[in-house]
Short mmCIF file of C-alpha atoms in Angstrom, two decimals:
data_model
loop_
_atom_site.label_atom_id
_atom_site.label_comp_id
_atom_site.label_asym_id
_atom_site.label_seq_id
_atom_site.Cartn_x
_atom_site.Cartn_y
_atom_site.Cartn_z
CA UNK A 7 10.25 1.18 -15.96
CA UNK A 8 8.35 -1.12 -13.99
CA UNK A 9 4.90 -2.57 -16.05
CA UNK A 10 2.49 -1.76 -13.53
CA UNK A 11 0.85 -4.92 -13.70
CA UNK A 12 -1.22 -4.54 -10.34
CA UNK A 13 -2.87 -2.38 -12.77
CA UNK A 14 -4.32 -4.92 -14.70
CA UNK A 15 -4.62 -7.23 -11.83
CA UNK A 16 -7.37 -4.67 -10.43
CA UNK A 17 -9.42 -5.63 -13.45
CA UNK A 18 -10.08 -9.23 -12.30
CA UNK A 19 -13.02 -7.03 -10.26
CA UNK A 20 -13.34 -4.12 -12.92
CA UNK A 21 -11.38 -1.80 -10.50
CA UNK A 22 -9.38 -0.72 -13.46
CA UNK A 23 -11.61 -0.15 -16.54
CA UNK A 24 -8.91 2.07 -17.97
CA UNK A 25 -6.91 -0.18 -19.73
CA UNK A 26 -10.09 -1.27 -21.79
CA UNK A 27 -10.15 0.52 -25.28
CA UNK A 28 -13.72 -0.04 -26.33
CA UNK A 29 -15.77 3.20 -24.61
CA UNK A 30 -18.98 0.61 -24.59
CA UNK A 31 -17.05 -1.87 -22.95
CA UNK A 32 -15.25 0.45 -20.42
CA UNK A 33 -18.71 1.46 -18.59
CA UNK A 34 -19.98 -1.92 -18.21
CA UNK A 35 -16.49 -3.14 -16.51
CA UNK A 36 -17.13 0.26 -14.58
CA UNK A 37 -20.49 -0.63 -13.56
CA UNK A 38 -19.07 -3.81 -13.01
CA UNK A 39 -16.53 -2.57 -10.63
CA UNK A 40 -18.95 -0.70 -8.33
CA UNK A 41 -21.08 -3.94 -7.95
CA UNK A 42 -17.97 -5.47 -7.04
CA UNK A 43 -17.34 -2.98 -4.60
CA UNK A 44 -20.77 -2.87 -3.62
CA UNK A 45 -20.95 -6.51 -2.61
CA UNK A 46 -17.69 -6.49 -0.92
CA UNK A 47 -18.81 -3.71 1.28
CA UNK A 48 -22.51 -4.91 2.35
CA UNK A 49 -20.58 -7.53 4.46
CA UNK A 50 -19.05 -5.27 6.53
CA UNK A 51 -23.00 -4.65 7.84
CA UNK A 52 -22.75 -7.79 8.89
CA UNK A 53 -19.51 -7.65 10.71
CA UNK A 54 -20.40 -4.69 12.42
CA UNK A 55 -23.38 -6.17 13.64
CA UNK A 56 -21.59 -9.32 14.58
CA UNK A 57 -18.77 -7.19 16.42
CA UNK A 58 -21.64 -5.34 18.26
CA UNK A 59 -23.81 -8.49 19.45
CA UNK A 60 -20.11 -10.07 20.92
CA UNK A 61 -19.33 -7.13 23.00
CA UNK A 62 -22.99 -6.70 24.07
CA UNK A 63 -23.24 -10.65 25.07
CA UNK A 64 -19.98 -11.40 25.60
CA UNK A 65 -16.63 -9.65 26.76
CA UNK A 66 -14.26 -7.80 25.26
CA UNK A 67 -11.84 -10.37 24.83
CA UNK A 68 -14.20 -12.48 23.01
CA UNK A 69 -14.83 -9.26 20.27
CA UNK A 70 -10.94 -8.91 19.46
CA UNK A 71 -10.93 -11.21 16.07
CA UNK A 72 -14.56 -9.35 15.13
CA UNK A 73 -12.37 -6.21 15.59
CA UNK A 74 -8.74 -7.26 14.22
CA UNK A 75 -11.53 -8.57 10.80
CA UNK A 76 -13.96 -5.62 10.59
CA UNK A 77 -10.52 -3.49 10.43
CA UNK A 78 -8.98 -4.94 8.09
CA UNK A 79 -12.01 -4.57 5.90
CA UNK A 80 -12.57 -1.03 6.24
CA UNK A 81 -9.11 -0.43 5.32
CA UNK A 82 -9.67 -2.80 1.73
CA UNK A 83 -12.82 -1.20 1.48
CA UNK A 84 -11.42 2.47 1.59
CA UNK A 85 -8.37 1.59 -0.74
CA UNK A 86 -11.02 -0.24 -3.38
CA UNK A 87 -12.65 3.04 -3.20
CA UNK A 88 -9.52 5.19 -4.28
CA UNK A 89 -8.71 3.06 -7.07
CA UNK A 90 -12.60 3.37 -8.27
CA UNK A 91 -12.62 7.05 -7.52
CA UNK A 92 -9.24 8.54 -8.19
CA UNK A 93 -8.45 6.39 -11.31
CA UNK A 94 -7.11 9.64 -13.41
CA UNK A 95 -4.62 10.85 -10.79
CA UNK A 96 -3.49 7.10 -10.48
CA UNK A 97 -3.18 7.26 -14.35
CA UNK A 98 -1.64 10.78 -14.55
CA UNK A 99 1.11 9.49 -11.90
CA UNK A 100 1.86 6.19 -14.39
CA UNK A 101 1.73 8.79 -17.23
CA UNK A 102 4.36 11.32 -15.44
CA UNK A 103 6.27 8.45 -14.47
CA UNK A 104 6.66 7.03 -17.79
CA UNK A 105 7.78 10.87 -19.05
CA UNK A 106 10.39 11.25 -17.02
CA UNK A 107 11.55 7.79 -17.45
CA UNK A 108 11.71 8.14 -21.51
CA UNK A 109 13.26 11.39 -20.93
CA UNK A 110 16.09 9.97 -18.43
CA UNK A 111 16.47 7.25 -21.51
CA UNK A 112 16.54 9.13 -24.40
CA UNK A 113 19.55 11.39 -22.67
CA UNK A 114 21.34 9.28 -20.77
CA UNK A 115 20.58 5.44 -22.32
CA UNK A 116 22.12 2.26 -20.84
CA UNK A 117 23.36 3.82 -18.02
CA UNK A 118 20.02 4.76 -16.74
CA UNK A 119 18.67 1.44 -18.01
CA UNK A 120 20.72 0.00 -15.67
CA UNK A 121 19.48 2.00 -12.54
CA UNK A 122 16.22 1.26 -13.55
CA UNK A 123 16.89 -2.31 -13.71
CA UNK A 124 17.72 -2.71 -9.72
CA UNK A 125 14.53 -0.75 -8.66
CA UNK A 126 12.39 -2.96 -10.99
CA UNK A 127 13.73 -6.06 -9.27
CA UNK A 128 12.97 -4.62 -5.74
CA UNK A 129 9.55 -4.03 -7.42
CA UNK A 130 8.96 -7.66 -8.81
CA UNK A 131 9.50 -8.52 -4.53
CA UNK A 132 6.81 -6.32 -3.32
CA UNK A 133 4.80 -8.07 -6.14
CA UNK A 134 5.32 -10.96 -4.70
CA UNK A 135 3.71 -9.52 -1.69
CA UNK A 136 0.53 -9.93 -3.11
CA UNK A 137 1.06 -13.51 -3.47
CA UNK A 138 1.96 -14.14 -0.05
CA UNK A 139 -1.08 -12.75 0.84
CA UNK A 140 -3.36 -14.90 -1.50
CA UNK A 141 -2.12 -17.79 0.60
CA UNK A 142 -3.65 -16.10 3.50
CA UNK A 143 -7.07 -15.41 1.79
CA UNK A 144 -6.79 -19.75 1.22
CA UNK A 145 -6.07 -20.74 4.50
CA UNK A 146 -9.05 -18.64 6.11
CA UNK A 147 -11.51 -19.88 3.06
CA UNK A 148 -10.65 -23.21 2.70
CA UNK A 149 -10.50 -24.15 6.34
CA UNK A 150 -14.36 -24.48 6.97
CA UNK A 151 -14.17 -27.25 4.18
CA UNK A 152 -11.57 -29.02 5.47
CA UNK A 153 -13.25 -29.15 9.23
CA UNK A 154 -16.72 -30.30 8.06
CA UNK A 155 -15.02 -33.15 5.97
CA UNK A 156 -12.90 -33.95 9.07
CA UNK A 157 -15.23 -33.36 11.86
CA UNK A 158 -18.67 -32.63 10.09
CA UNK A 159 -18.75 -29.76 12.03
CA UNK A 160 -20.14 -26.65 10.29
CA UNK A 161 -18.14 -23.50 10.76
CA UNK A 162 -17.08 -20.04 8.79
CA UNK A 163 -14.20 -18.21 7.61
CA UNK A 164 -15.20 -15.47 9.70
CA UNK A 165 -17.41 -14.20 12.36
CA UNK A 166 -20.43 -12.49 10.92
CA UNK A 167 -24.45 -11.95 11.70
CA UNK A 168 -26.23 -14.00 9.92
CA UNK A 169 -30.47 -14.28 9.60
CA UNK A 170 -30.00 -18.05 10.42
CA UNK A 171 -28.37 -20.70 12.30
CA UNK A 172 -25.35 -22.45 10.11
CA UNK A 173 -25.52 -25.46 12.27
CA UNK A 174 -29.15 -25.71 11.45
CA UNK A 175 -29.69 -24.85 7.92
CA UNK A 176 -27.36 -26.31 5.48
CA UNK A 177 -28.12 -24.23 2.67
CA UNK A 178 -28.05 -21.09 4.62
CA UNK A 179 -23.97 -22.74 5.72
CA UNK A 180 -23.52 -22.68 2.00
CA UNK A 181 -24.63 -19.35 0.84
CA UNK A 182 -22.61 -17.48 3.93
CA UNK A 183 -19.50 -19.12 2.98
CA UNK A 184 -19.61 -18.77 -0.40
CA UNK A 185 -20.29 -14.71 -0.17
CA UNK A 186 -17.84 -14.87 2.95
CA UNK A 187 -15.28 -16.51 -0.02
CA UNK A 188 -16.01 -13.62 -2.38
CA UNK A 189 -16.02 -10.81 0.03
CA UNK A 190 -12.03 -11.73 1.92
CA UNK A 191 -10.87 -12.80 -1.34
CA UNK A 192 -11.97 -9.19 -2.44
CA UNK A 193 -10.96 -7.06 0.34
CA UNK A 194 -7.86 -9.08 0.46
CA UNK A 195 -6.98 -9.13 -2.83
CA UNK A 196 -8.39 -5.20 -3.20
CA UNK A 197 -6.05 -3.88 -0.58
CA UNK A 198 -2.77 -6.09 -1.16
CA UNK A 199 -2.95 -4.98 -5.03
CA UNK A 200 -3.52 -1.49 -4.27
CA UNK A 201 -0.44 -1.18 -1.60
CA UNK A 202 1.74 -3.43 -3.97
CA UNK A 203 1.03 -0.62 -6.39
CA UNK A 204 1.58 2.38 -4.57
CA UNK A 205 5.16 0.51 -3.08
CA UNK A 206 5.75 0.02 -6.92
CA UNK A 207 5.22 3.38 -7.41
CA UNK A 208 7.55 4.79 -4.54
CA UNK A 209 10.32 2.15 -6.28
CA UNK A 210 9.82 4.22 -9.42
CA UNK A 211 10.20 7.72 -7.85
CA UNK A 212 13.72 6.48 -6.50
CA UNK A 213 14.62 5.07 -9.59
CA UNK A 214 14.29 8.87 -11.11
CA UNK A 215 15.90 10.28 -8.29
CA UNK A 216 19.35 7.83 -8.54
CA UNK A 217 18.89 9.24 -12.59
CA UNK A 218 18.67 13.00 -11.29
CA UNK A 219 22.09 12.57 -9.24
CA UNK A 220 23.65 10.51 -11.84
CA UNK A 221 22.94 13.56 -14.41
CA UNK A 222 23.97 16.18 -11.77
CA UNK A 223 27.43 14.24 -11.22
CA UNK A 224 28.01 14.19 -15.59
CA UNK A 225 27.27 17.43 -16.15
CA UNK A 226 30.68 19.04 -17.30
CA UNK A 227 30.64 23.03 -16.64
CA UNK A 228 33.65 23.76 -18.17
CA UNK A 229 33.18 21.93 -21.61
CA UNK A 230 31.29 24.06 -24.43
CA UNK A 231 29.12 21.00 -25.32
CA UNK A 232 27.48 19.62 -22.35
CA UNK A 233 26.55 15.88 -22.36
CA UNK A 234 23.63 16.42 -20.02
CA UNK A 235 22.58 19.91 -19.50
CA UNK A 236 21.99 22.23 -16.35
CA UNK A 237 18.31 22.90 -17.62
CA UNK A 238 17.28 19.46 -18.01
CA UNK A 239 18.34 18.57 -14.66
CA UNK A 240 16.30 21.53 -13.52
CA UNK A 241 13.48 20.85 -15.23
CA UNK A 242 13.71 17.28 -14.28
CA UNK A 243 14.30 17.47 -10.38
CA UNK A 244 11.09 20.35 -11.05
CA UNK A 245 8.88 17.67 -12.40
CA UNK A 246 9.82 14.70 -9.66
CA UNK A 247 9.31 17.28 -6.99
CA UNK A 248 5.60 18.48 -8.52
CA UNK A 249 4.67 14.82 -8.99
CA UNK A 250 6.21 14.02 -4.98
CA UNK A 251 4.17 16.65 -3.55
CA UNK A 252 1.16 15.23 -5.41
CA UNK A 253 1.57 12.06 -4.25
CA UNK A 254 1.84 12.66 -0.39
CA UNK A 255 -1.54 15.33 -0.74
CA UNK A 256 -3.65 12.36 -1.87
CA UNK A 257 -2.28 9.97 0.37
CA UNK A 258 -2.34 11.40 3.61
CA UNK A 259 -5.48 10.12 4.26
CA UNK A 260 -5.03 7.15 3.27
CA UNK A 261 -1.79 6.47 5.27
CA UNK A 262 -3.14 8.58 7.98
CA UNK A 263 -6.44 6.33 9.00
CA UNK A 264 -3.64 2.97 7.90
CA UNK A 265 -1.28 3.94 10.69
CA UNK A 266 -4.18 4.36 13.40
CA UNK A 267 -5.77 1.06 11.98
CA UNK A 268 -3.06 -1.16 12.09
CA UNK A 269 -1.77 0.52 15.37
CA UNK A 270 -5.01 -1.44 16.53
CA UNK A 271 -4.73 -4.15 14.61
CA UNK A 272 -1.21 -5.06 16.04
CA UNK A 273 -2.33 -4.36 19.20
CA UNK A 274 -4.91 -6.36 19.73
CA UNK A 275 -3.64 -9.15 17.48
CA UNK A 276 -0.27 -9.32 19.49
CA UNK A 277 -3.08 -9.62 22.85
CA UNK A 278 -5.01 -12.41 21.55
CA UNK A 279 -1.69 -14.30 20.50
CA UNK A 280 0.36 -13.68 23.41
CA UNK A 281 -2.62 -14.42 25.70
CA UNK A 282 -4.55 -17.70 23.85
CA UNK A 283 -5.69 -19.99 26.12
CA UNK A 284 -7.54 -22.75 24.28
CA UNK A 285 -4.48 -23.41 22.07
CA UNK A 286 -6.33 -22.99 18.96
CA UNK A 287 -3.73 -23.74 16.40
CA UNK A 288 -6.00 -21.94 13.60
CA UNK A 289 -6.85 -19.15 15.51
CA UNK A 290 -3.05 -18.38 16.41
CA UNK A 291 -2.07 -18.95 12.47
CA UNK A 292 -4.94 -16.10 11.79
CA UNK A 293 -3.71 -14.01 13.59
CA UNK A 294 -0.10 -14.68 12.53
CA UNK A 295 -0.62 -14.07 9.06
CA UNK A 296 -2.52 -10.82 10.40
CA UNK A 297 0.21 -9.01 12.06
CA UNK A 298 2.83 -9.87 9.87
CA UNK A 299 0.67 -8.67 6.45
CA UNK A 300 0.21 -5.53 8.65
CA UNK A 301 3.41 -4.94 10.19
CA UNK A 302 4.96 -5.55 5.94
CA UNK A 303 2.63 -2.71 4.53
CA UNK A 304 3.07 -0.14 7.28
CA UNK A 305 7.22 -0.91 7.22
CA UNK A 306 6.95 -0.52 3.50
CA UNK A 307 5.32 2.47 3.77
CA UNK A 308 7.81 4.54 6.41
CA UNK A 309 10.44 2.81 4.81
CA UNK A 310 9.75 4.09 1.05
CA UNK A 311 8.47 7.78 2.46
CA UNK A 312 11.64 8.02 4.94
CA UNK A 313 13.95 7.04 1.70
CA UNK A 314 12.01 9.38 -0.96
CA UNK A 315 12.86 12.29 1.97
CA UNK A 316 16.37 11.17 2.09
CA UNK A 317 16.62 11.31 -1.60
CA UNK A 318 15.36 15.21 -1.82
CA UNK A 319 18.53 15.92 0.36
CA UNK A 320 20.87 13.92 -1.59
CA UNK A 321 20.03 15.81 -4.82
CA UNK A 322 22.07 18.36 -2.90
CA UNK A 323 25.60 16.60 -2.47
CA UNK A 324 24.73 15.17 -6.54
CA UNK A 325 24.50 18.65 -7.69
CA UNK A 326 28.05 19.39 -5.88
CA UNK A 327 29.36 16.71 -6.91
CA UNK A 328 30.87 18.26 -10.42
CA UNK A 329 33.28 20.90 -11.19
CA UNK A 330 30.43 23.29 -10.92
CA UNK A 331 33.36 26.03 -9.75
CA UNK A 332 34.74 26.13 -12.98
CA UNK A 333 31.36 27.20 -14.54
CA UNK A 334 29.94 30.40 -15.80
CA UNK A 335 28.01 33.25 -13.49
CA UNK A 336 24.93 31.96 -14.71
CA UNK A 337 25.42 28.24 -14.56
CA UNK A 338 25.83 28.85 -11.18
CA UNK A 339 22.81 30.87 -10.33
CA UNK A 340 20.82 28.30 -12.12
CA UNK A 341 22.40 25.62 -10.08
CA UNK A 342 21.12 27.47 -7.01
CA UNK A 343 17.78 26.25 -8.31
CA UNK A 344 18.65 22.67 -7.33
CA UNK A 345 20.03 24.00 -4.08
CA UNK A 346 17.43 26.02 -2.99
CA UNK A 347 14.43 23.44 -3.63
CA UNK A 348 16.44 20.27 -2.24
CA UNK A 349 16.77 22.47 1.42
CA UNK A 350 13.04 21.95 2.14
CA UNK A 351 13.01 17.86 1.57
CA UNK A 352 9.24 16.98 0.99
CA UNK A 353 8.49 14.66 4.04
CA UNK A 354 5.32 12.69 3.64
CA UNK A 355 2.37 12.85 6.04
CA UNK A 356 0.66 16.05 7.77
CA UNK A 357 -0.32 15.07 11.67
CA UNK A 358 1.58 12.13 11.34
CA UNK A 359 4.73 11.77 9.63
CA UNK A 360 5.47 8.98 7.37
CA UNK A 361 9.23 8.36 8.17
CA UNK A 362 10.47 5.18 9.57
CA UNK A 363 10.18 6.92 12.93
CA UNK A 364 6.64 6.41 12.35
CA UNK A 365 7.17 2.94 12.36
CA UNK A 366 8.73 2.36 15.42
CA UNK A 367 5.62 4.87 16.99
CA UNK A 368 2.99 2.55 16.03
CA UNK A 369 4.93 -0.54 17.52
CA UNK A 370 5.33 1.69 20.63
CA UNK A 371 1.86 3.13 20.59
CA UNK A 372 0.45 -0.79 19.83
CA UNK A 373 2.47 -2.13 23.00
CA UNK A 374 1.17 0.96 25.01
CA UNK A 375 -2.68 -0.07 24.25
CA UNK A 376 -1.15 -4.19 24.96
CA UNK A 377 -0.45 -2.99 28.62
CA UNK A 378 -3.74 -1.71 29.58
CA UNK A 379 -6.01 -4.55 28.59
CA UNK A 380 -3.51 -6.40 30.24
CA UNK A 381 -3.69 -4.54 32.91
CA UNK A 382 -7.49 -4.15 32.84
CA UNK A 383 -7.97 -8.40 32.57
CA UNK A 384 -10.18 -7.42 29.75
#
């Protein structure tokens, strides 16, 4: 099973006091953790206000980055805030994981070693995600460095209100950029960890469901000692489905507010790229690295949901996939079991599905939204 090492990564910011033994030591990496969150989200104060003051005195057009930003940190800011919140659901889904993984193990061995393998290899690649992403969080704080060393120009990673003129006040430069540094290599850092996770955790669930059809197909129903039993397969498929169901009742907010976010964020990102005017190489990489980090975590998001829904259908053809004919009365009412629960697939989302068709929505929606401020001039 995969280590769940984003885990521990959370703890760089005490996001994940869990995994610290010492009680003592546990609260002040707590505390810890809510100053951490606490800091990161005062600076969305100041984007707001920034976002405010450039639609008020200048044009919409002008705003879009202050939006595409202020966005993007709402979303890290409301994912932080899971993790520091919901920490023993996030632990009882590890836990239930790692159950039905030893269980899977203990009755099937090697062979389910080997299934698990090839899911913890697609897991190690959405890991990677996360440092993909820290190259983004470099490019937007190192870049004010490297202009005032080229140009002597003072600027910031990002638009934000400030009590005091940059260009004037060097020390007041210098403070901003350094809690502008701490706050997008947060939110950044926050977010990408927690949705690494969570696709992590979706790799997992499929893993146990390839284990669940590979014990349906083995089970023998005409030997007198079965290899892998009827009941544990019941019991089994019971527990993934419990665990499933769990899973898409505390995300759907989550997902829910992501989708209309990043519907936005795409949008207006795609606007400002397709319609840049003063060439600004840096400005056009921002935004880049903006739409593809967003259009990578809502994919992997429709994509997992739309397979784990696939997979509650497939338990079906598994559990017919045996002589289960030449079985007893009983083994064949208890198979219904299987039958019955796999004919109402679990699909993830309430208003809004999470299915790949979701996917292609938002790009739909997002071009939608592209033709009216183009339209409009804005």
């Amino acid at each position: 099973m995969w280590d769940m090492r984003q885990l521990r990564m959370m703890n760089l910011w005490g996001w994940w006091p869990k995994m610290i033994k010492d009680p003592k030591k546990r609260k002040i990496m707590r505390v810890y953790g809510y100053c951490s969150f606490g800091l990161d989200s005062i600076t969305m104060i100041a984007e707001i206000i920034s976002l405010y003051l450039a639609v008020v005195n200048g044009s919409f057009r002008g705003a879009i980055i202050n939006i595409v930003t202020t966005t993007l940190g709402t979303m890290a800011a409301q994912k932080i805030y899971t993790m520091l919140v919901h920490h023993e659901f996030i632990s009882h889904i590890c836990d239930t994981l790692e159950d039905l993984d030893n269980r899977a193990i203990e009755l099937m061995g090697e062979e389910c070693q080997v299934t698990m393998k090839d899911r913890e290899r697609r897991c190690l690649l959405t890991f990677v995600f996360v440092g993909s992403c820290m190259f983004t969080v470099c490019h937007y704080n190192v870049r004010p460095i490297i202009v005032y060393f080229l140009y002597g120009e003072r600027t910031i990673a990002m638009d934000m209100w400030t009590p005091w003129d940059e260009q004037t006040s060097e020390t007041g430069w210098i403070v901003v950029l350094i809690y502008e540094w701490i706050h997008i290599f947060a939110a950044m850092y926050g977010m990408t960890v927690f949705d690494s996770l969570f696709l992590s955790i979706f790799e997992m669930i499929l893993a146990e469901f390839d284990v669940l059809k590979i014990a349906l197909r083995k089970i023998n129903f005409a030997a007198e000692k079965k290899e892998v039993t009827l009941e544990f397969c019941i019991k089994f498929h019971q527990d993934l489905l419990l665990l499933v169901a769990r899973i898409n009742e505390f995300l759907i907010p989550i997902q829910t507010i992501q989708c209309v976010m990043f519907t936005f964020t795409i949008c207006f990102s795609g606007f400002e790229l397709l319609s840049l005017s003063d060439g600004s190489l840096n400005k056009m990489a921002n935004l880049v690295e903006v739409v593809g980090a967003a259009t990578y975590i809502t994919f992997g998001y429709c994509y997992q949901c739309h397979c784990i829904t696939e997979e509650c259908e497939e338990v079906v053809r598994a559990a017919c996939d045996n002589n289960w004919y030449e079985g007893s009365v009983e083994d064949q009412k208890k198979l219904l079991i299987i039958l019955e629960r796999a004919k109402n697939p679990i699909s993830f989302g309430n208003i809004i599905k999470f299915d790949l068709g979701c996917f292609i929505a938002i790009f739909k929606t997002a071009f939608s939204y592209y033709q009216v401020l183009q339209a409009f001039d804005i």
